[in-house]
């Protein structure tokens, strides 16, 4: 079994064994067969086993069922129509083995491993101290160092304990109509979700007149609050609705391009990370089902608020991404410019200030606390410092994930007025609840988007997005197409 089956990119399908005591064919025979004869083996009653999966994976399920049947199992299929129904069945324990898949959208191994296999992870059903130890050990290591550690982890997961059975890795693909779109503007990235803002029609005059049509299978959206969802229903949507401190290039390298930061720098010791913020992004909101510029700038207070709630498991009910950000100790505003001059880069290439100023049109002359007083052209900037609980270079990959999207402190606090401990799903309406953007009696869109697009409304057929009129105006990163319709096709 090749190492990449566990720790590498894109999409991995696995069979996950539940906590149920499922006897294998051999175990069942050893308990009941009076002798090891071919006749007794052939007459042995098949072992019952329930396989949970989504109906969209029916082709894979049929192959698995046939193979299990050939090996002495009586397979009962538990096929669910969507991820929400699948998750409910999984949480209820209504399965013996479950077919699952995972897309690594941050370009680093720790992302999937921490959520899926660490004790207390967002999607973990395991509690194995050795697994936890290996995941934590690899997290502090560089890519050259962590190869051996991840090999030990794979051996325990797959071979020694058989917690999972990796099936295959699918290649990432997407279809583009070259007669309609300028194919050169459509990116195919290894890990990150598709970026919508650079896409253009072949006939550029259509950019403001016709919608870009995209598709996805899930119509039920987990949450439009970036920290409350981490699945295929919202990854692409939230990635394009909320800007982040850093991004991934198409080949999984970290970059500030297309992010809220001009530049970022790692300080000596790999525990302190610095980001110098842009001043040309405003939040968008929906008014009468159209996108408008709120006039509220995306600033350091929003960044600190967003990262604080991302790392705090109790900041919202049903927090699904906290384990990705548990290494964040503190996010704070830097006010002392001289400190940036004295702190050295981890790479040894000079001071943090030098790294942050690289390529700037105007060098840093002043650090401001009020985001509305930032004026990059005049040398007035905001710098955010993030400190990790221990050296953790992979923290930057998590900051490129949709769950680290920047939300409006003012707006989210005005919506999430409930008490988290006593949250009542029947009466409390949290920020990002999909019902608030679904056409009908409950429609009340309160989203504030910091990214290039914002969801105006959805129904069972599609979700309609409009470009954020306050996003990077007059720059190459301003959204090219005004409207994006995401069709829900199972």
Short mmCIF file of C-alpha atoms in Angstrom, two decimals:
data_model
loop_
_atom_site.label_atom_id
_atom_site.label_comp_id
_atom_site.label_asym_id
_atom_site.label_seq_id
_atom_site.Cartn_x
_atom_site.Cartn_y
_atom_site.Cartn_z
CA UNK A 1 0.00 0.00 0.00
CA UNK A 2 1.52 3.28 -1.06
CA UNK A 3 2.07 5.98 1.46
CA UNK A 4 0.17 8.61 -0.46
CA UNK A 5 -3.09 6.75 0.13
CA UNK A 6 -3.29 8.28 3.57
CA UNK A 7 -1.48 11.57 3.64
CA UNK A 8 -1.71 13.05 0.18
CA UNK A 9 -3.99 15.33 -1.74
CA UNK A 10 -7.37 15.65 -3.35
CA UNK A 11 -9.93 13.01 -2.48
CA UNK A 12 -9.59 9.77 -0.59
CA UNK A 13 -12.39 7.26 -0.18
CA UNK A 14 -12.26 4.99 2.85
CA UNK A 15 -14.31 2.44 4.69
CA UNK A 16 -14.57 3.49 8.32
CA UNK A 17 -15.30 0.78 10.86
CA UNK A 18 -17.78 1.73 13.57
CA UNK A 19 -17.59 0.84 17.23
CA UNK A 20 -19.91 -2.12 16.63
CA UNK A 21 -18.53 -5.60 17.14
CA UNK A 22 -18.53 -6.96 13.62
CA UNK A 23 -17.14 -10.46 13.30
CA UNK A 24 -15.24 -11.34 10.20
CA UNK A 25 -16.03 -14.46 8.25
CA UNK A 26 -12.98 -16.19 9.74
CA UNK A 27 -13.91 -15.21 13.31
CA UNK A 28 -17.47 -16.40 12.85
CA UNK A 29 -16.31 -19.73 11.47
CA UNK A 30 -13.79 -20.30 14.25
CA UNK A 31 -16.53 -19.94 16.86
CA UNK A 32 -19.15 -22.16 15.23
CA UNK A 33 -17.44 -24.61 12.91
CA UNK A 34 -16.81 -28.06 14.46
CA UNK A 35 -13.97 -28.73 12.02
CA UNK A 36 -12.09 -26.91 9.26
CA UNK A 37 -13.55 -28.76 6.32
CA UNK A 38 -14.46 -27.28 2.95
CA UNK A 39 -18.02 -28.53 3.38
CA UNK A 40 -18.45 -26.69 6.70
CA UNK A 41 -16.90 -23.55 5.24
CA UNK A 42 -19.25 -23.57 2.29
CA UNK A 43 -22.29 -24.13 4.50
CA UNK A 44 -21.36 -21.39 6.95
CA UNK A 45 -24.07 -18.76 7.43
CA UNK A 46 -23.02 -15.33 6.04
CA UNK A 47 -22.11 -12.66 8.58
CA UNK A 48 -24.54 -9.69 8.63
CA UNK A 49 -22.96 -6.30 8.06
CA UNK A 50 -24.53 -2.87 7.42
CA UNK A 51 -22.83 -0.49 4.99
CA UNK A 52 -23.69 3.22 5.29
CA UNK A 53 -23.14 5.54 2.32
CA UNK A 54 -24.64 8.39 0.31
CA UNK A 55 -26.67 7.52 -2.76
CA UNK A 56 -24.27 9.58 -4.89
CA UNK A 57 -21.65 6.88 -4.18
CA UNK A 58 -23.87 4.04 -5.37
CA UNK A 59 -21.40 2.81 -7.99
CA UNK A 60 -18.67 2.43 -5.36
CA UNK A 61 -21.14 0.87 -2.95
CA UNK A 62 -22.12 -1.82 -5.45
CA UNK A 63 -18.51 -2.86 -5.92
CA UNK A 64 -17.87 -2.95 -2.18
CA UNK A 65 -21.06 -4.93 -1.57
CA UNK A 66 -20.10 -7.50 -4.21
CA UNK A 67 -16.63 -7.96 -2.75
CA UNK A 68 -17.97 -8.30 0.78
CA UNK A 69 -20.58 -10.80 -0.37
CA UNK A 70 -17.90 -12.91 -2.05
CA UNK A 71 -16.03 -12.98 1.24
CA UNK A 72 -18.90 -14.30 3.34
CA UNK A 73 -20.86 -11.24 4.38
CA UNK A 74 -24.58 -10.60 4.09
CA UNK A 75 -24.54 -6.89 3.24
CA UNK A 76 -27.36 -4.58 4.18
CA UNK A 77 -27.15 -1.21 2.42
CA UNK A 78 -28.05 2.00 4.23
CA UNK A 79 -28.07 4.60 1.42
CA UNK A 80 -28.86 8.19 2.35
CA UNK A 81 -29.87 10.92 -0.15
CA UNK A 82 -27.56 13.68 1.11
CA UNK A 83 -24.73 14.41 3.52
CA UNK A 84 -27.03 15.66 6.28
CA UNK A 85 -29.00 12.41 6.32
CA UNK A 86 -25.78 10.40 6.10
CA UNK A 87 -24.30 12.27 9.08
CA UNK A 88 -27.45 11.73 11.13
CA UNK A 89 -27.27 7.99 10.53
CA UNK A 90 -23.56 7.98 11.36
CA UNK A 91 -24.09 9.95 14.59
CA UNK A 92 -26.85 7.51 15.58
CA UNK A 93 -24.49 4.58 15.02
CA UNK A 94 -26.73 2.96 12.42
CA UNK A 95 -23.94 1.20 10.54
CA UNK A 96 -21.13 -1.31 10.87
CA UNK A 97 -18.91 0.20 8.20
CA UNK A 98 -19.33 3.56 6.45
CA UNK A 99 -18.10 4.75 3.08
CA UNK A 100 -16.59 8.19 3.49
CA UNK A 101 -14.51 10.60 1.44
CA UNK A 102 -12.30 13.54 2.28
CA UNK A 103 -10.97 16.39 0.22
CA UNK A 104 -7.77 17.97 1.48
CA UNK A 105 -8.29 21.63 0.69
CA UNK A 106 -5.35 23.10 2.62
CA UNK A 107 -2.45 21.33 0.88
CA UNK A 108 -1.04 19.84 4.09
CA UNK A 109 -1.38 16.37 5.69
CA UNK A 110 -2.32 17.59 9.17
CA UNK A 111 -5.64 18.95 7.90
CA UNK A 112 -7.37 15.64 7.28
CA UNK A 113 -5.58 13.69 10.00
CA UNK A 114 -6.47 16.07 12.83
CA UNK A 115 -10.16 16.22 11.93
CA UNK A 116 -10.64 12.56 11.08
CA UNK A 117 -8.46 10.62 13.48
CA UNK A 118 -7.40 12.69 16.49
CA UNK A 119 -9.31 12.18 19.74
CA UNK A 120 -12.00 14.88 19.84
CA UNK A 121 -11.47 15.85 16.21
CA UNK A 122 -14.38 17.44 14.35
CA UNK A 123 -15.21 14.21 12.49
CA UNK A 124 -13.25 11.68 14.55
CA UNK A 125 -14.73 8.55 16.11
CA UNK A 126 -11.33 7.36 17.37
CA UNK A 127 -9.65 7.67 20.75
CA UNK A 128 -6.12 6.33 20.36
CA UNK A 129 -3.27 7.92 22.32
CA UNK A 130 -0.62 6.63 19.92
CA UNK A 131 -2.47 8.14 16.95
CA UNK A 132 -2.78 11.46 18.81
CA UNK A 133 0.94 11.46 19.65
CA UNK A 134 2.03 10.85 16.06
CA UNK A 135 -0.30 13.55 14.68
CA UNK A 136 1.00 16.11 17.18
CA UNK A 137 4.62 15.11 16.58
CA UNK A 138 4.34 15.50 12.81
CA UNK A 139 2.64 18.89 13.19
CA UNK A 140 5.81 20.42 14.65
CA UNK A 141 8.04 19.03 11.90
CA UNK A 142 9.06 20.27 8.47
CA UNK A 143 7.99 18.31 5.36
CA UNK A 144 11.35 16.53 5.19
CA UNK A 145 11.06 15.48 8.83
CA UNK A 146 7.42 14.41 8.97
CA UNK A 147 7.56 11.72 6.24
CA UNK A 148 8.70 8.99 8.64
CA UNK A 149 6.24 10.08 11.33
CA UNK A 150 3.31 9.91 8.92
CA UNK A 151 4.45 6.47 7.76
CA UNK A 152 4.22 5.24 11.37
CA UNK A 153 0.77 6.80 11.61
CA UNK A 154 -0.40 5.08 8.44
CA UNK A 155 0.85 1.72 9.70
CA UNK A 156 -1.17 2.05 12.90
CA UNK A 157 -4.33 3.32 11.19
CA UNK A 158 -4.45 0.85 8.33
CA UNK A 159 -2.33 -2.19 9.18
CA UNK A 160 -2.03 -2.55 12.95
CA UNK A 161 -5.50 -1.44 14.07
CA UNK A 162 -7.45 -1.51 10.77
CA UNK A 163 -9.45 1.58 11.69
CA UNK A 164 -9.84 2.37 8.00
CA UNK A 165 -9.52 0.64 4.63
CA UNK A 166 -8.35 3.12 1.97
CA UNK A 167 -9.99 2.41 -1.39
CA UNK A 168 -8.71 4.89 -3.93
CA UNK A 169 -7.70 8.46 -4.68
CA UNK A 170 -9.66 10.21 -7.39
CA UNK A 171 -8.14 12.80 -9.66
CA UNK A 172 -9.51 16.32 -9.46
CA UNK A 173 -11.25 17.37 -12.64
CA UNK A 174 -13.62 20.02 -13.88
CA UNK A 175 -15.41 20.58 -17.17
CA UNK A 176 -15.24 23.97 -18.89
CA UNK A 177 -17.23 25.08 -21.91
CA UNK A 178 -14.49 26.72 -23.97
CA UNK A 179 -17.04 28.13 -26.40
CA UNK A 180 -18.50 30.24 -23.60
CA UNK A 181 -15.69 30.87 -21.10
CA UNK A 182 -12.13 32.06 -21.50
CA UNK A 183 -10.49 28.79 -20.45
CA UNK A 184 -7.26 30.57 -19.51
CA UNK A 185 -9.08 32.32 -16.66
CA UNK A 186 -10.39 29.10 -15.09
CA UNK A 187 -8.00 27.68 -12.50
CA UNK A 188 -7.61 23.99 -11.62
CA UNK A 189 -5.94 23.91 -8.21
CA UNK A 190 -4.61 20.86 -6.42
CA UNK A 191 -6.31 21.59 -3.14
CA UNK A 192 -8.06 24.93 -2.83
CA UNK A 193 -11.59 25.47 -4.08
CA UNK A 194 -12.12 27.13 -7.45
CA UNK A 195 -11.53 30.88 -7.42
CA UNK A 196 -14.46 32.61 -9.11
CA UNK A 197 -13.18 36.19 -9.34
CA UNK A 198 -10.70 35.73 -12.25
CA UNK A 199 -13.14 33.84 -14.51
CA UNK A 200 -14.30 35.67 -17.64
CA UNK A 201 -16.57 34.94 -20.56
CA UNK A 202 -14.93 34.49 -23.93
CA UNK A 203 -16.96 37.51 -24.97
CA UNK A 204 -16.02 39.87 -22.13
CA UNK A 205 -19.09 42.04 -22.79
CA UNK A 206 -21.15 39.26 -21.19
CA UNK A 207 -19.32 39.56 -17.85
CA UNK A 208 -21.89 42.03 -16.50
CA UNK A 209 -24.87 40.71 -18.43
CA UNK A 210 -24.97 36.93 -18.03
CA UNK A 211 -24.45 34.65 -15.02
CA UNK A 212 -21.63 32.14 -14.73
CA UNK A 213 -23.25 28.70 -14.32
CA UNK A 214 -21.52 26.29 -11.93
CA UNK A 215 -22.76 23.03 -10.41
CA UNK A 216 -22.48 21.08 -7.20
CA UNK A 217 -24.38 18.08 -5.88
CA UNK A 218 -25.37 19.31 -2.42
CA UNK A 219 -28.38 21.62 -2.13
CA UNK A 220 -28.55 21.50 1.68
CA UNK A 221 -25.83 23.84 2.93
CA UNK A 222 -24.28 22.99 6.30
CA UNK A 223 -23.70 26.63 7.28
CA UNK A 224 -22.63 29.90 5.70
CA UNK A 225 -20.73 30.74 8.87
CA UNK A 226 -17.23 29.61 7.85
CA UNK A 227 -16.37 27.94 11.17
CA UNK A 228 -19.57 25.83 11.22
CA UNK A 229 -19.07 23.87 8.03
CA UNK A 230 -16.30 21.78 6.54
CA UNK A 231 -17.77 19.68 3.75
CA UNK A 232 -18.54 19.70 0.05
CA UNK A 233 -21.79 21.60 0.45
CA UNK A 234 -20.09 24.85 1.45
CA UNK A 235 -16.31 24.68 0.88
CA UNK A 236 -16.39 26.34 -2.54
CA UNK A 237 -19.17 28.74 -1.55
CA UNK A 238 -17.59 30.02 1.66
CA UNK A 239 -14.15 30.18 0.03
CA UNK A 240 -15.53 32.73 -2.43
CA UNK A 241 -17.60 34.62 0.17
CA UNK A 242 -14.93 35.23 2.81
CA UNK A 243 -11.41 36.56 2.24
CA UNK A 244 -8.55 35.03 4.24
CA UNK A 245 -5.13 36.15 5.48
CA UNK A 246 -3.35 33.86 3.00
CA UNK A 247 -4.20 31.67 0.03
CA UNK A 248 -2.84 28.62 -1.76
CA UNK A 249 -1.47 28.72 -5.27
CA UNK A 250 -2.63 26.11 -7.77
CA UNK A 251 0.29 23.88 -6.73
CA UNK A 252 -0.34 24.28 -2.98
CA UNK A 253 2.26 26.95 -2.17
CA UNK A 254 1.29 29.62 0.35
CA UNK A 255 0.79 33.10 -1.06
CA UNK A 256 -0.62 36.49 -0.11
CA UNK A 257 -2.03 37.00 -3.61
CA UNK A 258 -5.79 37.42 -3.63
CA UNK A 259 -5.89 37.58 0.17
CA UNK A 260 -6.45 40.28 2.81
CA UNK A 261 -2.68 40.53 3.33
CA UNK A 262 -0.11 42.37 1.28
CA UNK A 263 2.56 40.08 2.76
CA UNK A 264 3.12 37.72 5.68
CA UNK A 265 6.21 36.67 7.63
CA UNK A 266 7.25 33.92 10.06
CA UNK A 267 9.43 35.06 12.95
CA UNK A 268 12.36 33.16 14.41
CA UNK A 269 11.17 30.12 16.35
CA UNK A 270 8.18 29.37 14.08
CA UNK A 271 5.65 30.43 16.75
CA UNK A 272 4.92 34.00 15.66
CA UNK A 273 3.31 34.98 12.34
CA UNK A 274 2.79 38.52 11.03
CA UNK A 275 0.33 39.84 8.42
CA UNK A 276 0.17 43.33 6.94
CA UNK A 277 -3.40 44.10 5.90
CA UNK A 278 -4.86 45.70 2.79
CA UNK A 279 -7.20 48.69 3.01
CA UNK A 280 -9.24 48.11 -0.18
CA UNK A 281 -11.83 45.49 0.84
CA UNK A 282 -15.29 46.28 2.24
CA UNK A 283 -18.00 43.93 3.43
CA UNK A 284 -20.98 43.37 1.16
CA UNK A 285 -24.56 42.71 2.25
CA UNK A 286 -27.83 41.86 0.50
CA UNK A 287 -30.56 44.47 0.14
CA UNK A 288 -33.71 43.46 -1.77
CA UNK A 289 -31.83 40.41 -3.06
CA UNK A 290 -29.05 42.55 -4.55
CA UNK A 291 -25.46 43.01 -3.33
CA UNK A 292 -24.49 46.39 -1.93
CA UNK A 293 -21.30 47.82 -0.45
CA UNK A 294 -21.81 48.28 3.30
CA UNK A 295 -19.02 50.83 3.47
CA UNK A 296 -17.55 48.84 6.37
CA UNK A 297 -13.88 48.07 5.80
CA UNK A 298 -12.46 44.62 6.58
CA UNK A 299 -9.85 45.30 9.24
CA UNK A 300 -7.75 43.96 12.08
CA UNK A 301 -10.62 43.87 14.57
CA UNK A 302 -12.52 41.55 12.23
CA UNK A 303 -9.42 39.36 11.75
CA UNK A 304 -8.81 39.00 15.47
CA UNK A 305 -12.50 38.32 16.15
CA UNK A 306 -12.64 35.70 13.38
CA UNK A 307 -9.53 33.85 14.55
CA UNK A 308 -10.58 33.98 18.21
CA UNK A 309 -13.91 32.32 17.42
CA UNK A 310 -12.24 29.85 15.03
CA UNK A 311 -9.99 28.48 17.80
CA UNK A 312 -12.67 28.47 20.50
CA UNK A 313 -14.75 25.29 20.47
CA UNK A 314 -17.47 27.00 22.49
CA UNK A 315 -17.78 30.16 20.38
CA UNK A 316 -20.76 28.70 18.49
CA UNK A 317 -22.95 25.61 18.81
CA UNK A 318 -21.91 22.80 16.48
CA UNK A 319 -18.44 24.22 15.81
CA UNK A 320 -17.04 21.92 13.10
CA UNK A 321 -13.58 23.33 12.46
CA UNK A 322 -12.10 24.18 15.87
CA UNK A 323 -9.52 21.38 15.72
CA UNK A 324 -8.01 23.00 12.63
CA UNK A 325 -7.25 26.12 14.63
CA UNK A 326 -6.48 24.76 18.09
CA UNK A 327 -2.81 25.71 17.71
CA UNK A 328 -3.71 29.40 17.68
CA UNK A 329 -2.82 30.84 21.07
CA UNK A 330 -3.53 34.50 20.40
CA UNK A 331 -4.20 36.98 17.62
CA UNK A 332 -3.41 40.61 18.35
CA UNK A 333 -2.85 43.99 16.75
CA UNK A 334 0.76 45.20 16.49
CA UNK A 335 1.14 48.85 17.50
CA UNK A 336 4.92 49.15 17.97
CA UNK A 337 6.59 49.61 14.59
CA UNK A 338 10.08 49.30 16.07
CA UNK A 339 9.32 45.76 17.25
CA UNK A 340 8.96 44.66 13.63
CA UNK A 341 12.44 46.01 12.94
CA UNK A 342 14.04 44.05 15.79
CA UNK A 343 12.33 40.69 15.19
CA UNK A 344 14.12 38.46 12.68
CA UNK A 345 12.53 36.23 10.07
CA UNK A 346 12.60 32.48 10.57
CA UNK A 347 14.40 32.11 7.26
CA UNK A 348 17.20 34.39 8.40
CA UNK A 349 16.53 36.78 5.54
CA UNK A 350 16.29 39.96 7.59
CA UNK A 351 13.71 41.60 9.86
CA UNK A 352 9.98 40.93 9.86
CA UNK A 353 9.45 44.55 8.83
CA UNK A 354 11.56 44.00 5.71
CA UNK A 355 9.49 40.95 4.78
CA UNK A 356 6.20 42.78 5.28
CA UNK A 357 7.33 45.75 3.21
CA UNK A 358 8.47 43.70 0.24
CA UNK A 359 6.78 44.97 -2.94
CA UNK A 360 4.70 47.64 -1.18
CA UNK A 361 4.07 50.83 -3.10
CA UNK A 362 4.62 52.82 0.10
CA UNK A 363 6.76 51.64 3.02
CA UNK A 364 5.35 51.45 6.56
CA UNK A 365 5.48 54.81 8.31
CA UNK A 366 2.77 54.24 10.92
CA UNK A 367 0.75 51.40 12.45
CA UNK A 368 -2.87 52.36 13.20
CA UNK A 369 -5.39 50.76 15.56
CA UNK A 370 -8.54 52.05 13.84
CA UNK A 371 -9.14 50.21 10.57
CA UNK A 372 -10.83 53.28 9.12
CA UNK A 373 -7.61 55.27 9.54
CA UNK A 374 -5.52 52.81 7.54
CA UNK A 375 -4.27 54.45 4.36
CA UNK A 376 -1.77 52.23 2.58
CA UNK A 377 -0.90 54.84 -0.03
CA UNK A 378 0.16 57.16 2.81
CA UNK A 379 2.14 54.44 4.61
CA UNK A 380 -0.48 53.81 7.32
CA UNK A 381 -1.09 50.10 7.86
CA UNK A 382 -2.56 47.53 10.24
CA UNK A 383 -0.42 44.51 11.20
CA UNK A 384 -1.81 41.44 12.93
CA UNK A 385 0.40 39.07 14.92
CA UNK A 386 -0.65 35.46 15.44
CA UNK A 387 1.07 33.36 18.11
CA UNK A 388 0.80 29.56 18.17
CA UNK A 389 0.79 27.30 21.21
CA UNK A 390 3.99 25.69 19.95
CA UNK A 391 6.07 25.83 16.76
CA UNK A 392 3.57 24.88 14.06
CA UNK A 393 4.48 25.85 10.48
CA UNK A 394 1.33 24.21 9.09
CA UNK A 395 -0.82 26.86 10.79
CA UNK A 396 -0.52 28.95 7.62
CA UNK A 397 -2.21 26.22 5.59
CA UNK A 398 -5.16 26.36 7.97
CA UNK A 399 -5.36 30.12 7.59
CA UNK A 400 -5.86 29.49 3.86
CA UNK A 401 -8.88 27.27 4.62
CA UNK A 402 -12.42 28.59 4.27
CA UNK A 403 -12.96 28.19 8.03
CA UNK A 404 -10.43 31.00 8.56
CA UNK A 405 -12.52 33.33 6.41
CA UNK A 406 -12.88 36.81 7.88
CA UNK A 407 -16.36 37.72 9.12
CA UNK A 408 -17.66 41.07 10.32
CA UNK A 409 -17.27 41.39 14.09
CA UNK A 410 -20.05 43.95 14.22
CA UNK A 411 -22.52 41.91 12.15
CA UNK A 412 -21.92 38.49 13.68
CA UNK A 413 -22.17 39.83 17.22
CA UNK A 414 -25.45 41.53 16.33
CA UNK A 415 -26.92 38.25 15.02
CA UNK A 416 -25.49 35.69 17.47
CA UNK A 417 -27.12 37.09 20.59
CA UNK A 418 -28.10 33.67 21.94
CA UNK A 419 -26.40 31.87 24.83
CA UNK A 420 -24.24 29.11 23.36
CA UNK A 421 -24.72 26.77 26.32
CA UNK A 422 -28.53 26.94 26.08
CA UNK A 423 -28.81 27.24 22.29
CA UNK A 424 -32.24 26.12 21.08
CA UNK A 425 -32.37 24.98 17.44
CA UNK A 426 -36.13 25.52 17.43
CA UNK A 427 -35.99 29.25 18.16
CA UNK A 428 -32.41 30.56 17.94
CA UNK A 429 -31.25 31.60 14.46
CA UNK A 430 -27.45 31.76 14.17
CA UNK A 431 -25.42 33.73 11.67
CA UNK A 432 -25.05 31.73 8.44
CA UNK A 433 -28.13 29.55 8.90
CA UNK A 434 -29.06 28.35 5.40
CA UNK A 435 -32.76 28.88 6.13
CA UNK A 436 -32.18 32.64 6.25
CA UNK A 437 -31.03 32.66 2.61
CA UNK A 438 -33.59 30.14 1.32
CA UNK A 439 -36.55 31.60 -0.54
CA UNK A 440 -39.74 31.40 1.48
CA UNK A 441 -41.25 32.65 4.71
CA UNK A 442 -38.00 32.30 6.70
CA UNK A 443 -35.89 34.32 4.24
CA UNK A 444 -33.94 37.06 6.03
CA UNK A 445 -30.46 37.36 4.57
CA UNK A 446 -28.07 38.76 7.19
CA UNK A 447 -24.80 37.69 5.55
CA UNK A 448 -21.84 40.08 5.43
CA UNK A 449 -19.28 38.87 2.88
CA UNK A 450 -15.63 39.92 2.93
CA UNK A 451 -14.80 37.96 -0.22
CA UNK A 452 -15.44 38.61 -3.91
CA UNK A 453 -19.01 37.21 -3.91
CA UNK A 454 -22.06 37.00 -1.64
CA UNK A 455 -25.00 34.60 -1.69
CA UNK A 456 -28.22 36.51 -2.33
CA UNK A 457 -30.69 33.62 -2.13
CA UNK A 458 -31.12 29.92 -2.82
CA UNK A 459 -33.83 27.37 -3.47
CA UNK A 460 -33.80 23.64 -4.20
CA UNK A 461 -32.60 24.35 -7.74
CA UNK A 462 -29.75 26.84 -7.35
CA UNK A 463 -27.97 29.45 -5.28
CA UNK A 464 -27.53 32.93 -6.75
CA UNK A 465 -24.40 34.94 -5.93
CA UNK A 466 -23.52 38.54 -6.80
CA UNK A 467 -20.10 40.14 -6.86
CA UNK A 468 -19.05 42.22 -3.86
CA UNK A 469 -18.97 45.82 -5.14
CA UNK A 470 -16.55 46.73 -2.34
CA UNK A 471 -13.94 44.08 -3.14
CA UNK A 472 -10.61 45.30 -4.54
CA UNK A 473 -12.16 47.93 -6.80
CA UNK A 474 -10.24 48.77 -9.97
CA UNK A 475 -7.63 46.08 -9.28
CA UNK A 476 -6.89 42.87 -11.17
CA UNK A 477 -8.51 40.94 -8.32
CA UNK A 478 -11.91 42.62 -8.64
CA UNK A 479 -14.51 40.00 -9.67
CA UNK A 480 -14.86 39.87 -13.45
CA UNK A 481 -18.33 38.25 -13.71
CA UNK A 482 -21.13 40.00 -11.85
CA UNK A 483 -23.37 37.01 -11.10
CA UNK A 484 -22.69 33.35 -10.36
CA UNK A 485 -25.46 30.74 -10.28
CA UNK A 486 -24.57 27.47 -8.57
CA UNK A 487 -26.93 24.75 -9.78
CA UNK A 488 -27.64 21.84 -7.45
CA UNK A 489 -27.41 18.67 -9.54
CA UNK A 490 -27.33 15.29 -7.81
#
